[in-house]
Amino acid sequence: MSTFVLRITASHTVTYFLAGLVAMSLLKYDELFSSGSLSHMRSTDSVWIAAGPALQIIRGFFLGISLYPFRSVFLETKFGWGKFWFLIFGLTYLFTFAAAVGSFEGFIYTNYPIRVHLLGLPEVLLYVSLFTIMLWAWYKKPVKAFTLISVIATCIVVLLSIMGMLVATGVMDAG
């Protein structure tokens, strides 16, 4: 169980960070969150936004524990990667229980226009694809180098997150 949970946690943390970084840059979250429909979101220079990637270790841990009983479906069956992809996409985008922006519930229960709900779709698709590919590859080629690289990448994400928090709180200068 510990290997599976470690792999889920590392894969989730690293790919969440990468997808968020790409989306933050390309979709210009700093502008979107500062006005209009998404002004209720925290500013991208918030300490909580900076802490987000490091906090994904907790989310990844619980994700790993939750998925553990079903691991054989993803890892040992025909089209397992596709099943895993659709499960993660469904749980993270379509079937969240909150009326969140970009969710099915949000589409029904909020006043946001459809373009706002679709705004996060590229980030979700990138995250789900990277996450499932990374985990699938890790199980298909379980070499120690992959484990080492994943642990190092997770540590880098945490360190970058801590540095972002220090900048956001004014302890460290960004320039």
Coordinates of N, CA and C in Angstrom, one line a residue:
M1 N 0.8 -1.2 0.0 CA 0.0 0.0 0.0 C 0.9 1.3 0.0
S2 N 2.0 1.2 0.8 CA 2.8 2.5 0.9 C 3.4 2.9 -0.5
T3 N 3.8 1.9 -1.3 CA 4.3 2.2 -2.6 C 3.3 2.9 -3.5
F4 N 2.1 2.4 -3.5 CA 1.0 2.9 -4.3 C 0.7 4.3 -3.9
V5 N 0.5 4.5 -2.5 CA 0.2 5.9 -2.0 C 1.3 6.8 -2.3
L6 N 2.5 6.4 -2.2 CA 3.7 7.3 -2.5 C 3.6 7.7 -3.9
R7 N 3.4 6.8 -4.8 CA 3.3 7.1 -6.2 C 2.2 8.0 -6.6
I8 N 1.0 7.8 -6.0 CA -0.1 8.7 -6.2 C 0.2 10.0 -5.7
T9 N 0.7 10.1 -4.5 CA 1.0 11.4 -3.9 C 2.0 12.2 -4.7
A10 N 3.1 11.6 -5.1 CA 4.2 12.3 -5.9 C 3.6 12.6 -7.3
S11 N 3.0 11.7 -7.9 CA 2.4 12.0 -9.3 C 1.4 13.1 -9.2
H12 N 0.5 13.1 -8.2 CA -0.5 14.2 -8.1 C 0.2 15.5 -7.8
T13 N 1.1 15.6 -6.9 CA 1.7 16.8 -6.5 C 2.5 17.4 -7.6
V14 N 3.3 16.7 -8.3 CA 4.1 17.2 -9.4 C 3.2 17.6 -10.6
T15 N 2.3 16.8 -11.0 CA 1.4 17.1 -12.2 C 0.5 18.3 -11.8
Y16 N 0.0 18.3 -10.6 CA -0.9 19.5 -10.2 C -0.1 20.8 -10.3
F17 N 1.1 20.8 -9.9 CA 2.0 21.9 -9.9 C 2.2 22.3 -11.4
L18 N 2.6 21.4 -12.2 CA 2.9 21.7 -13.6 C 1.7 22.2 -14.4
A19 N 0.5 21.5 -14.2 CA -0.7 22.0 -14.9 C -1.1 23.4 -14.4
G20 N -1.0 23.6 -13.1 CA -1.3 24.9 -12.5 C -0.4 26.0 -13.0
L21 N 0.9 25.7 -13.2 CA 1.9 26.6 -13.7 C 1.6 27.0 -15.1
V22 N 1.3 26.0 -15.9 CA 1.0 26.3 -17.3 C -0.3 27.1 -17.4
A23 N -1.3 26.7 -16.7 CA -2.6 27.4 -16.7 C -2.5 28.8 -16.2
M24 N -1.7 29.0 -15.1 CA -1.6 30.3 -14.6 C -0.9 31.2 -15.6
S25 N 0.0 30.7 -16.3 CA 0.7 31.5 -17.3 C -0.1 31.8 -18.6
L26 N -0.7 30.7 -19.1 CA -1.4 30.8 -20.4 C -2.8 31.4 -20.3
L27 N -3.5 31.1 -19.2 CA -4.8 31.6 -19.0 C -4.9 32.9 -18.2
K28 N -3.7 33.4 -17.8 CA -3.6 34.7 -17.1 C -4.5 34.8 -15.9
Y29 N -4.3 33.8 -15.0 CA -5.1 33.8 -13.8 C -5.0 35.1 -12.9
D30 N -3.9 35.7 -13.0 CA -3.7 36.9 -12.2 C -4.8 38.0 -12.6
E31 N -5.0 38.1 -13.9 CA -6.0 39.0 -14.5 C -7.4 38.5 -14.2
L32 N -7.6 37.2 -14.4 CA -9.0 36.7 -14.3 C -9.5 36.8 -12.8
F33 N -8.6 36.5 -11.9 CA -9.0 36.5 -10.5 C -9.1 37.9 -9.9
S34 N -8.6 38.9 -10.6 CA -8.6 40.3 -10.0 C -9.9 41.0 -10.3
S35 N -10.7 40.6 -11.3 CA -11.9 41.3 -11.6 C -12.9 40.3 -12.3
G36 N -14.1 40.8 -12.4 CA -15.2 40.0 -13.1 C -15.7 38.8 -12.4
S37 N -16.1 37.8 -13.1 CA -16.8 36.7 -12.5 C -15.9 35.9 -11.5
L38 N -14.6 35.9 -11.7 CA -13.8 35.2 -10.8 C -13.1 36.0 -9.7
S39 N -13.6 37.2 -9.5 CA -12.9 38.1 -8.5 C -13.1 37.5 -7.1
H40 N -13.9 36.5 -6.9 CA -14.1 35.9 -5.5 C -12.9 35.0 -5.2
M41 N -12.1 34.7 -6.2 CA -10.9 33.8 -6.0 C -9.8 34.6 -5.3
R42 N -8.9 33.9 -4.6 CA -7.8 34.6 -4.0 C -6.9 35.2 -5.1
S43 N -6.2 36.3 -4.8 CA -5.2 36.8 -5.7 C -4.1 35.8 -5.8
T44 N -3.5 35.8 -7.0 CA -2.4 34.9 -7.3 C -1.2 35.2 -6.5
D45 N -1.1 36.3 -5.8 CA 0.0 36.6 -4.9 C -0.3 36.3 -3.5
S46 N -1.4 35.6 -3.2 CA -1.8 35.2 -1.9 C -0.9 34.1 -1.3
V47 N -0.6 34.2 0.0 CA 0.2 33.1 0.6 C -0.5 31.7 0.4
W48 N -1.8 31.7 0.4 CA -2.6 30.4 0.2 C -2.4 29.9 -1.2
I49 N -2.3 30.7 -2.2 CA -2.0 30.3 -3.5 C -0.6 29.7 -3.6
A50 N 0.3 30.3 -3.0 CA 1.7 29.8 -2.9 C 1.8 28.5 -2.1
A51 N 1.0 28.4 -1.1 CA 1.0 27.2 -0.3 C 0.3 26.0 -1.0
G52 N -0.6 26.3 -1.9 CA -1.3 25.2 -2.6 C -0.6 24.0 -3.1
P53 N 0.5 24.2 -3.9 CA 1.3 23.1 -4.4 C 1.8 22.2 -3.2
A54 N 2.3 22.8 -2.2 CA 2.9 21.9 -1.1 C 1.7 21.2 -0.4
L55 N 0.6 21.8 -0.3 CA -0.6 21.2 0.4 C -1.1 20.1 -0.4
Q56 N -0.8 20.0 -1.7 CA -1.3 18.9 -2.5 C -0.7 17.5 -2.0
I57 N 0.3 17.5 -1.2 CA 0.8 16.3 -0.7 C -0.2 15.6 0.2
I58 N -0.9 16.4 0.9 CA -2.0 15.9 1.8 C -3.1 15.4 0.9
R59 N -3.5 16.1 -0.1 CA -4.6 15.7 -1.0 C -4.2 14.4 -1.7
G60 N -2.9 14.4 -2.2 CA -2.4 13.2 -2.9 C -2.4 12.0 -2.0
F61 N -2.0 12.1 -0.7 CA -2.0 11.0 0.2 C -3.4 10.4 0.4
F62 N -4.4 11.3 0.5 CA -5.8 10.8 0.7 C -6.3 10.2 -0.6
L63 N -5.9 10.8 -1.7 CA -6.3 10.3 -3.0 C -5.7 8.9 -3.2
G64 N -4.5 8.7 -2.8 CA -3.8 7.3 -2.9 C -4.6 6.3 -2.0
I65 N -4.9 6.7 -0.8 CA -5.6 5.8 0.1 C -7.0 5.5 -0.5
S66 N -7.7 6.5 -1.1 CA -9.0 6.2 -1.6 C -9.0 5.3 -2.9
L67 N -7.9 5.5 -3.7 CA -7.8 4.7 -4.9 C -7.2 3.3 -4.7
Y68 N -6.6 3.1 -3.6 CA -5.9 1.8 -3.3 C -6.7 0.6 -3.6
P69 N -7.9 0.5 -3.1 CA -8.7 -0.7 -3.3 C -9.0 -1.0 -4.8
F70 N -8.9 0.0 -5.6 CA -9.3 -0.1 -7.0 C -8.1 -0.2 -8.0
R71 N -6.9 -0.2 -7.4 CA -5.6 -0.1 -8.2 C -5.5 -1.2 -9.3
S72 N -6.0 -2.4 -9.0 CA -5.9 -3.4 -10.0 C -6.7 -3.1 -11.3
V73 N -7.8 -2.4 -11.1 CA -8.6 -2.0 -12.3 C -7.8 -1.1 -13.2
F74 N -7.0 -0.2 -12.7 CA -6.2 0.7 -13.5 C -4.9 0.1 -14.0
L75 N -4.3 -0.7 -13.2 CA -3.0 -1.2 -13.5 C -2.9 -2.6 -14.1
E76 N -4.0 -3.4 -14.0 CA -3.9 -4.7 -14.5 C -4.9 -5.2 -15.5
T77 N -5.7 -4.2 -15.9 CA -6.8 -4.6 -16.9 C -6.5 -3.9 -18.2
K78 N -7.2 -4.5 -19.2 CA -7.1 -3.8 -20.6 C -7.7 -2.5 -20.5
F79 N -7.1 -1.5 -21.1 CA -7.6 -0.1 -21.1 C -7.6 0.5 -19.7
G80 N -6.7 0.0 -18.8 CA -6.7 0.5 -17.5 C -6.4 1.9 -17.4
W81 N -5.4 2.4 -18.2 CA -5.1 3.8 -18.2 C -6.3 4.7 -18.6
G82 N -7.0 4.3 -19.6 CA -8.2 5.0 -20.0 C -9.3 5.0 -18.9
K83 N -9.4 3.9 -18.2 CA -10.4 3.9 -17.1 C -10.0 4.8 -16.0
F84 N -8.7 4.8 -15.7 CA -8.2 5.7 -14.7 C -8.3 7.2 -15.1
W85 N -8.0 7.5 -16.4 CA -8.2 8.8 -16.9 C -9.6 9.3 -16.7
F86 N -10.6 8.5 -17.1 CA -12.0 8.9 -17.0 C -12.5 9.0 -15.6
L87 N -12.0 8.2 -14.7 CA -12.4 8.3 -13.3 C -11.8 9.6 -12.7
I88 N -10.6 9.9 -12.9 CA -10.0 11.1 -12.4 C -10.7 12.3 -13.0
F89 N -10.9 12.3 -14.3 CA -11.6 13.4 -14.9 C -13.0 13.6 -14.4
G90 N -13.7 12.5 -14.2 CA -15.1 12.6 -13.7 C -15.1 13.1 -12.3
L91 N -14.2 12.6 -11.4 CA -14.2 13.0 -10.0 C -13.7 14.4 -9.8
T92 N -12.8 14.9 -10.7 CA -12.2 16.2 -10.5 C -13.0 17.3 -11.2
Y93 N -13.6 17.0 -12.3 CA -14.3 18.0 -13.1 C -15.8 17.9 -13.1
L94 N -16.2 16.7 -13.5 CA -17.7 16.6 -13.7 C -18.5 16.4 -12.5
F95 N -18.0 15.6 -11.5 CA -18.8 15.1 -10.4 C -18.5 15.6 -9.1
T96 N -17.8 16.8 -9.0 CA -17.5 17.3 -7.7 C -18.9 17.7 -7.0
F97 N -18.9 17.5 -5.7 CA -20.2 17.7 -5.1 C -20.5 19.2 -4.7
A98 N -19.5 20.0 -4.8 CA -19.7 21.4 -4.6 C -20.2 22.1 -5.9
A99 N -20.9 23.2 -5.7 CA -21.4 24.0 -6.8 C -20.2 24.9 -7.2
A100 N -19.1 24.3 -7.6 CA -17.9 25.0 -7.9 C -17.8 25.4 -9.4
V101 N -17.1 26.5 -9.6 CA -17.0 26.9 -11.0 C -16.3 25.8 -11.8
G102 N -16.9 25.5 -12.9 CA -16.4 24.4 -13.8 C -16.9 23.1 -13.5
S103 N -17.8 22.9 -12.5 CA -18.3 21.6 -12.2 C -19.8 21.5 -12.8
F104 N -20.3 20.3 -12.9 CA -21.7 20.1 -13.3 C -22.6 20.8 -12.3
E105 N -22.3 20.7 -11.0 CA -23.2 21.3 -10.0 C -23.1 22.8 -10.2
G106 N -21.9 23.4 -10.4 CA -21.7 24.8 -10.6 C -22.5 25.3 -11.8
F107 N -22.5 24.5 -12.9 CA -23.3 24.9 -14.1 C -24.8 25.0 -13.7
I108 N -25.3 24.1 -12.9 CA -26.7 24.2 -12.5 C -27.0 25.3 -11.5
Y109 N -26.2 25.4 -10.5 CA -26.6 26.2 -9.3 C -25.9 27.6 -9.2
T110 N -25.1 27.9 -10.2 CA -24.5 29.3 -10.1 C -24.9 30.1 -11.3
N111 N -24.7 31.4 -11.2 CA -25.0 32.3 -12.3 C -23.9 32.6 -13.2
Y112 N -22.8 31.8 -13.1 CA -21.7 32.1 -14.0 C -22.0 31.7 -15.4
P113 N -21.5 32.5 -16.4 CA -21.8 32.1 -17.8 C -21.0 30.8 -18.1
I114 N -21.4 30.1 -19.2 CA -20.8 28.8 -19.5 C -19.3 29.0 -19.8
R115 N -18.9 30.2 -20.4 CA -17.5 30.4 -20.7 C -16.6 30.4 -19.5
V116 N -17.2 30.8 -18.3 CA -16.5 30.8 -17.1 C -16.3 29.3 -16.6
H117 N -17.4 28.6 -16.8 CA -17.3 27.1 -16.4 C -16.3 26.4 -17.2
L118 N -16.1 26.7 -18.5 CA -15.2 26.0 -19.4 C -13.8 26.6 -19.3
L119 N -13.6 27.7 -18.6 CA -12.3 28.3 -18.5 C -11.2 27.3 -17.9
G120 N -11.5 26.6 -16.9 CA -10.6 25.7 -16.3 C -10.4 24.4 -17.0
L121 N -11.2 24.1 -18.0 CA -11.1 22.8 -18.7 C -9.7 22.5 -19.2
P122 N -9.0 23.4 -19.8 CA -7.7 23.0 -20.3 C -6.8 22.6 -19.2
E123 N -6.8 23.3 -18.1 CA -6.0 22.9 -16.9 C -6.3 21.6 -16.4
V124 N -7.6 21.3 -16.3 CA -8.1 19.9 -15.8 C -7.6 18.8 -16.8
L125 N -7.8 19.1 -18.1 CA -7.4 18.1 -19.1 C -5.9 17.8 -19.0
L126 N -5.1 18.9 -18.9 CA -3.7 18.8 -18.8 C -3.3 18.0 -17.5
Y127 N -3.9 18.4 -16.4 CA -3.6 17.7 -15.1 C -3.9 16.2 -15.2
V128 N -5.1 15.9 -15.6 CA -5.6 14.5 -15.6 C -4.7 13.7 -16.5
S129 N -4.4 14.3 -17.7 CA -3.5 13.5 -18.6 C -2.1 13.3 -18.1
L130 N -1.5 14.4 -17.5 CA -0.2 14.2 -17.0 C -0.1 13.2 -15.8
F131 N -1.1 13.4 -14.9 CA -1.2 12.5 -13.7 C -1.4 11.1 -14.1
T132 N -2.3 10.8 -14.9 CA -2.5 9.4 -15.3 C -1.4 8.8 -16.1
I133 N -0.8 9.6 -17.0 CA 0.4 9.1 -17.7 C 1.6 8.8 -16.8
M134 N 1.8 9.8 -15.9 CA 3.0 9.6 -15.0 C 2.8 8.3 -14.1
L135 N 1.6 8.2 -13.6 CA 1.4 7.0 -12.7 C 1.4 5.7 -13.5
W136 N 0.8 5.7 -14.7 CA 0.8 4.5 -15.5 C 2.2 4.2 -15.9
A137 N 3.0 5.1 -16.3 CA 4.4 4.9 -16.7 C 5.2 4.4 -15.6
W138 N 5.0 4.9 -14.4 CA 5.7 4.5 -13.2 C 5.5 3.0 -12.9
Y139 N 4.3 2.6 -13.1 CA 3.9 1.2 -12.9 C 4.4 0.2 -14.0
K140 N 4.4 0.8 -15.2 CA 4.8 -0.1 -16.4 C 6.4 -0.2 -16.4
K141 N 7.1 0.8 -15.9 CA 8.5 0.8 -15.9 C 9.0 1.2 -14.5
P142 N 8.8 0.3 -13.5 CA 9.1 0.7 -12.1 C 10.6 0.7 -11.8
V143 N 11.4 1.5 -12.5 CA 12.8 1.6 -12.2 C 13.0 2.6 -11.1
K144 N 14.1 2.4 -10.4 CA 14.5 3.2 -9.2 C 14.7 4.7 -9.6
A145 N 15.2 4.9 -10.8 CA 15.5 6.2 -11.3 C 14.2 7.0 -11.4
F146 N 13.1 6.4 -11.8 CA 11.8 7.1 -11.9 C 11.3 7.5 -10.5
T147 N 11.5 6.6 -9.5 CA 11.2 6.9 -8.1 C 12.0 8.1 -7.6
L148 N 13.3 8.0 -7.8 CA 14.2 9.1 -7.4 C 13.8 10.4 -8.0
I149 N 13.6 10.4 -9.3 CA 13.2 11.7 -10.0 C 11.9 12.2 -9.5
S150 N 10.9 11.3 -9.2 CA 9.6 11.7 -8.7 C 9.7 12.3 -7.3
V151 N 10.5 11.7 -6.5 CA 10.7 12.2 -5.1 C 11.4 13.6 -5.1
I152 N 12.4 13.7 -6.0 CA 13.2 15.0 -6.1 C 12.2 16.0 -6.7
A153 N 11.4 15.7 -7.7 CA 10.5 16.7 -8.2 C 9.4 17.1 -7.2
T154 N 9.0 16.2 -6.4 CA 8.0 16.5 -5.3 C 8.7 17.5 -4.3
C155 N 9.9 17.2 -3.9 CA 10.7 18.1 -3.0 C 10.9 19.5 -3.6
I156 N 11.1 19.5 -4.9 CA 11.3 20.8 -5.6 C 10.0 21.6 -5.6
V157 N 8.9 20.9 -5.8 CA 7.6 21.6 -5.8 C 7.3 22.2 -4.4
V158 N 7.6 21.4 -3.3 CA 7.4 21.8 -2.0 C 8.3 23.0 -1.7
L159 N 9.6 23.0 -2.1 CA 10.5 24.1 -1.8 C 10.1 25.3 -2.6
L160 N 9.6 25.2 -3.8 CA 9.2 26.3 -4.6 C 7.9 26.9 -3.9
S161 N 7.1 26.1 -3.4 CA 5.9 26.5 -2.7 C 6.2 27.3 -1.5
I162 N 7.2 26.8 -0.7 CA 7.6 27.5 0.5 C 8.3 28.8 0.1
M163 N 9.1 28.9 -0.9 CA 9.7 30.1 -1.4 C 8.6 31.1 -1.8
G164 N 7.5 30.6 -2.5 CA 6.4 31.5 -2.8 C 5.7 32.0 -1.6
M165 N 5.5 31.2 -0.6 CA 4.9 31.7 0.7 C 5.8 32.7 1.3
L166 N 7.1 32.6 1.3 CA 8.0 33.6 1.9 C 7.9 34.9 1.2
V167 N 7.8 34.8 -0.2 CA 7.6 36.0 -1.0 C 6.3 36.7 -0.7
A168 N 5.2 35.9 -0.6 CA 3.9 36.4 -0.4 C 3.7 37.1 1.0
T169 N 4.5 36.6 1.9 CA 4.4 37.2 3.3 C 5.4 38.3 3.5
G170 N 6.2 38.5 2.5 CA 7.2 39.6 2.6 C 8.5 39.3 3.3
V171 N 8.6 38.0 3.7 CA 9.9 37.6 4.3 C 11.0 37.5 3.4
M172 N 10.7 37.2 2.1 CA 11.7 37.1 1.1 C 11.4 38.0 -0.1
D173 N 12.3 38.7 -0.7 CA 12.1 39.6 -1.8 C 12.1 38.8 -3.1
A174 N 11.0 39.1 -3.9 CA 10.9 38.3 -5.2 C 11.9 38.8 -6.2
G175 N 12.5 40.0 -6.1 CA 13.4 40.5 -7.1 C 14.8 40.1 -6.7

